[in-house]
Short mmCIF file of C-alpha atoms in Angstrom, two decimals:
data_model
loop_
_atom_site.label_atom_id
_atom_site.label_comp_id
_atom_site.label_asym_id
_atom_site.label_seq_id
_atom_site.Cartn_x
_atom_site.Cartn_y
_atom_site.Cartn_z
CA MET W 1 104.47 5.65 -27.35
CA ARG W 2 101.36 3.62 -26.91
CA GLU W 3 98.57 5.37 -25.07
CA ARG W 4 96.71 3.53 -22.44
CA LEU W 5 93.03 2.52 -23.27
CA ALA W 6 91.77 4.56 -20.28
CA ASP W 7 93.55 7.70 -21.58
CA VAL W 8 91.99 7.30 -25.05
CA LEU W 9 88.41 6.70 -23.56
CA ASP W 10 88.86 9.90 -21.53
CA GLN W 11 89.29 11.81 -24.78
CA VAL W 12 86.06 10.52 -26.34
CA PRO W 13 83.14 12.83 -25.82
CA SER W 14 80.49 11.36 -23.50
CA PHE W 15 76.80 11.46 -24.26
CA ASN W 16 74.12 11.17 -21.67
CA ILE W 17 71.41 9.05 -23.25
CA PRO W 18 69.83 6.98 -20.49
CA SER W 19 67.29 5.41 -22.84
CA ILE W 20 70.05 3.56 -24.59
CA VAL W 21 71.43 2.13 -21.38
CA MET W 22 67.98 1.12 -19.97
CA PRO W 23 64.89 0.63 -22.20
CA PRO W 24 61.67 2.01 -20.86
CA THR W 25 59.78 -0.34 -18.63
CA ALA W 26 56.28 -1.44 -19.63
CA SER W 27 53.54 0.06 -17.58
CA SER W 28 50.09 -1.48 -16.92
CA ASP W 29 48.77 1.15 -19.43
CA ASP W 30 50.63 -0.86 -22.15
CA ALA W 31 48.63 -4.06 -21.45
CA PRO W 32 46.75 -5.32 -24.48
CA MET W 33 42.96 -4.84 -24.54
CA LEU W 34 40.24 -6.92 -26.16
CA SER W 35 40.26 -4.41 -28.98
CA ASP W 36 43.86 -5.09 -29.66
CA VAL W 37 43.49 -8.92 -30.00
CA MET W 38 39.91 -9.25 -31.35
CA GLY W 39 40.97 -9.47 -34.97
CA LYS W 40 43.90 -11.85 -34.29
CA ASP W 41 42.10 -15.07 -34.60
CA ARG W 42 40.97 -15.63 -38.30
CA SER W 43 38.31 -18.21 -37.30
CA ILE W 44 36.13 -15.35 -35.93
CA ASN W 45 37.01 -12.54 -38.33
CA ILE W 46 33.41 -12.09 -39.40
CA PHE W 47 32.17 -11.48 -35.84
CA SER W 48 35.29 -9.37 -35.07
CA GLY W 49 34.42 -7.04 -37.92
CA PHE W 50 30.93 -6.58 -36.54
CA THR W 51 32.29 -5.52 -33.14
CA ARG W 52 34.11 -2.58 -34.83
CA ASP W 53 30.86 -1.60 -36.54
CA VAL W 54 29.15 -1.05 -33.15
CA ASP W 55 30.58 2.10 -31.62
CA SER W 56 29.56 1.19 -27.94
CA VAL W 57 31.08 -2.28 -28.18
CA ALA W 58 34.23 -0.88 -29.90
CA ALA W 59 34.68 1.54 -27.03
CA ARG W 60 34.13 -1.04 -24.43
CA LEU W 61 36.65 -3.44 -25.88
CA ASN W 62 39.26 -0.61 -25.71
CA ASP W 63 38.39 0.38 -22.11
CA GLY W 64 40.63 -1.21 -19.47
CA SER W 65 38.12 -0.48 -16.70
CA GLN W 66 35.27 -2.57 -18.25
CA ASN W 67 35.95 -6.28 -18.33
CA ALA W 68 34.01 -8.54 -20.68
CA THR W 69 33.81 -12.11 -22.01
CA ILE W 70 33.28 -12.05 -25.80
CA LEU W 71 31.31 -14.99 -27.05
CA ALA W 72 32.53 -14.89 -30.65
CA PRO W 73 30.67 -17.20 -33.12
CA ASP W 74 33.15 -18.89 -35.44
CA ASN W 75 32.91 -18.08 -39.25
CA SER W 76 31.13 -21.39 -39.84
CA ALA W 77 28.38 -20.44 -37.37
CA MET W 78 28.13 -16.98 -39.03
CA HIS W 79 27.80 -18.53 -42.49
CA GLY W 80 25.23 -20.93 -41.21
CA LEU W 81 22.82 -18.16 -40.19
CA PRO W 82 19.49 -18.18 -42.03
CA ARG W 83 19.77 -14.43 -42.67
CA LYS W 84 22.31 -11.60 -42.06
CA PRO W 85 22.65 -10.49 -38.44
CA TRP W 86 21.12 -7.07 -39.28
CA GLU W 87 18.02 -8.57 -40.84
CA ASP W 88 14.88 -9.16 -38.77
CA PRO W 89 12.05 -11.41 -40.28
CA ARG W 90 9.46 -9.38 -38.44
CA GLU W 91 10.63 -6.26 -40.18
CA TYR W 92 10.42 -7.95 -43.61
CA GLU W 93 6.90 -8.97 -42.71
CA SER W 94 5.73 -5.61 -41.67
CA LEU W 95 7.84 -3.45 -44.17
CA GLY W 96 8.45 -5.85 -47.08
CA ALA W 97 11.42 -6.60 -49.10
CA ASN W 98 12.74 -3.09 -48.94
CA ALA W 99 12.87 -3.03 -45.10
CA TYR W 100 16.50 -1.91 -45.08
CA GLU W 101 16.37 0.65 -47.77
CA GLY W 102 15.16 4.29 -47.76
CA ALA W 103 15.67 6.91 -45.03
CA ASP W 104 15.11 4.53 -42.08
CA GLY W 105 16.51 1.31 -43.40
CA PRO W 106 20.16 1.74 -42.46
CA SER W 107 19.30 2.75 -38.83
CA ARG W 108 17.02 -0.32 -38.53
CA ALA W 109 19.84 -2.52 -39.83
CA GLN W 110 22.38 -0.92 -37.42
CA LYS W 111 20.07 -1.47 -34.47
CA ASN W 112 19.68 -5.05 -35.41
CA LEU W 113 23.40 -5.60 -35.80
CA GLU W 114 24.02 -3.92 -32.45
CA ARG W 115 21.51 -6.20 -30.76
CA PHE W 116 23.20 -9.23 -32.29
CA VAL W 117 26.75 -8.24 -31.22
CA ASN W 118 25.52 -7.19 -27.73
CA ALA W 119 23.93 -10.62 -27.25
CA HIS W 120 27.53 -12.03 -27.56
CA ILE W 121 29.12 -9.78 -24.93
CA VAL W 122 29.00 -10.65 -21.23
CA PRO W 123 30.06 -7.78 -19.01
CA GLU W 124 32.13 -9.98 -16.74
CA SER W 125 35.56 -11.59 -16.83
CA PRO W 126 36.53 -13.88 -15.41
CA TRP W 127 33.17 -15.56 -15.56
CA LYS W 128 32.39 -18.39 -13.33
CA GLU W 129 30.62 -21.62 -14.28
CA ASN W 130 26.81 -21.63 -13.76
CA HIS W 131 26.93 -17.90 -12.94
CA LYS W 132 23.86 -16.47 -14.78
CA MET W 133 24.73 -13.05 -16.41
CA GLN W 134 22.85 -10.65 -18.52
CA SER W 135 24.53 -10.05 -21.94
CA LEU W 136 24.70 -6.50 -23.05
CA ALA W 137 21.53 -7.24 -25.11
CA GLY W 138 19.77 -8.25 -21.81
CA ASN W 139 19.62 -11.97 -22.42
CA THR W 140 20.42 -14.29 -19.63
CA VAL W 141 23.39 -16.63 -20.37
CA TRP W 142 25.52 -18.97 -18.37
CA TYR W 143 27.83 -21.92 -19.05
CA GLU W 144 28.21 -25.44 -17.75
CA ILE W 145 30.89 -28.04 -18.10
CA LYS W 146 29.36 -31.17 -19.79
CA ASP W 147 31.66 -34.07 -20.68
CA GLY W 148 34.69 -31.87 -20.22
CA LYS W 149 33.39 -29.16 -22.68
CA LYS W 150 32.18 -25.62 -21.86
CA MET W 151 28.61 -25.29 -23.05
CA LEU W 152 26.77 -22.02 -23.26
CA GLN W 153 23.21 -21.96 -22.11
CA PRO W 154 20.51 -21.55 -23.19
CA GLY W 155 21.12 -23.33 -26.44
CA ASN W 156 23.86 -25.86 -25.56
CA ILE W 157 26.39 -24.07 -27.69
CA GLU W 158 29.92 -25.47 -27.45
CA VAL W 159 32.90 -23.18 -26.51
CA SER W 160 35.53 -24.58 -28.87
CA SER W 161 38.43 -22.49 -27.40
CA ILE W 162 39.49 -19.49 -25.55
CA ALA W 163 41.14 -17.42 -28.26
CA ASP W 164 42.76 -14.84 -25.96
CA LYS W 165 42.95 -13.63 -22.43
CA VAL W 166 44.00 -9.90 -21.94
CA ALA W 167 43.80 -7.24 -19.29
CA ASN W 168 40.08 -6.48 -19.68
CA GLY W 169 38.70 -9.91 -20.63
CA GLU W 170 38.61 -13.02 -22.71
CA ILE W 171 37.54 -14.03 -26.18
CA TRP W 172 35.70 -17.37 -26.35
CA VAL W 173 35.23 -19.01 -29.77
CA ILE W 174 31.80 -20.57 -30.00
CA LYS W 175 30.35 -23.05 -32.47
CA GLY W 176 27.01 -21.32 -32.81
CA VAL W 177 25.24 -18.09 -32.27
CA LEU W 178 23.16 -16.83 -29.23
CA ASN W 179 19.54 -15.75 -29.75
CA SER W 180 19.46 -12.03 -30.11
CA ALA W 181 15.68 -11.56 -30.60
#
């Protein structure tokens, strides 16, 4: 005699696994941070690497309570620098060719790199046009719209794109570098 489907199903052991029925919902804690997306755009991978080399910046980019606008120089701008971001011509003048060697050399280089990276971090996002802000390095920066393009001031540096917008800020790709001296 054929059994009814309902009778067969009654004989199958039941398992109480609610996660199979309903997947967990995403919480706001799962929202991507600047640190999660910083290395995503290959056109800024040089600067992106530098942000990981500065502990205070890396921590900020991973902190959902601290918004920021990252002004990330593209790789062409980084290659066009007259010297490495951790080199300071004044230190070469006063200390000579070995300015970044010896016991104090690495800490001098790290301080210079930190100043360079901090000059490209604005502690606000969203950031409004013509709103003057202090970068983390203490430099005053703002942007204007000129001929339909975002231009960073001072220096008239073009923002070529906004690479990403996440919970704690935005990454702007720029076609130059800001003065960090």
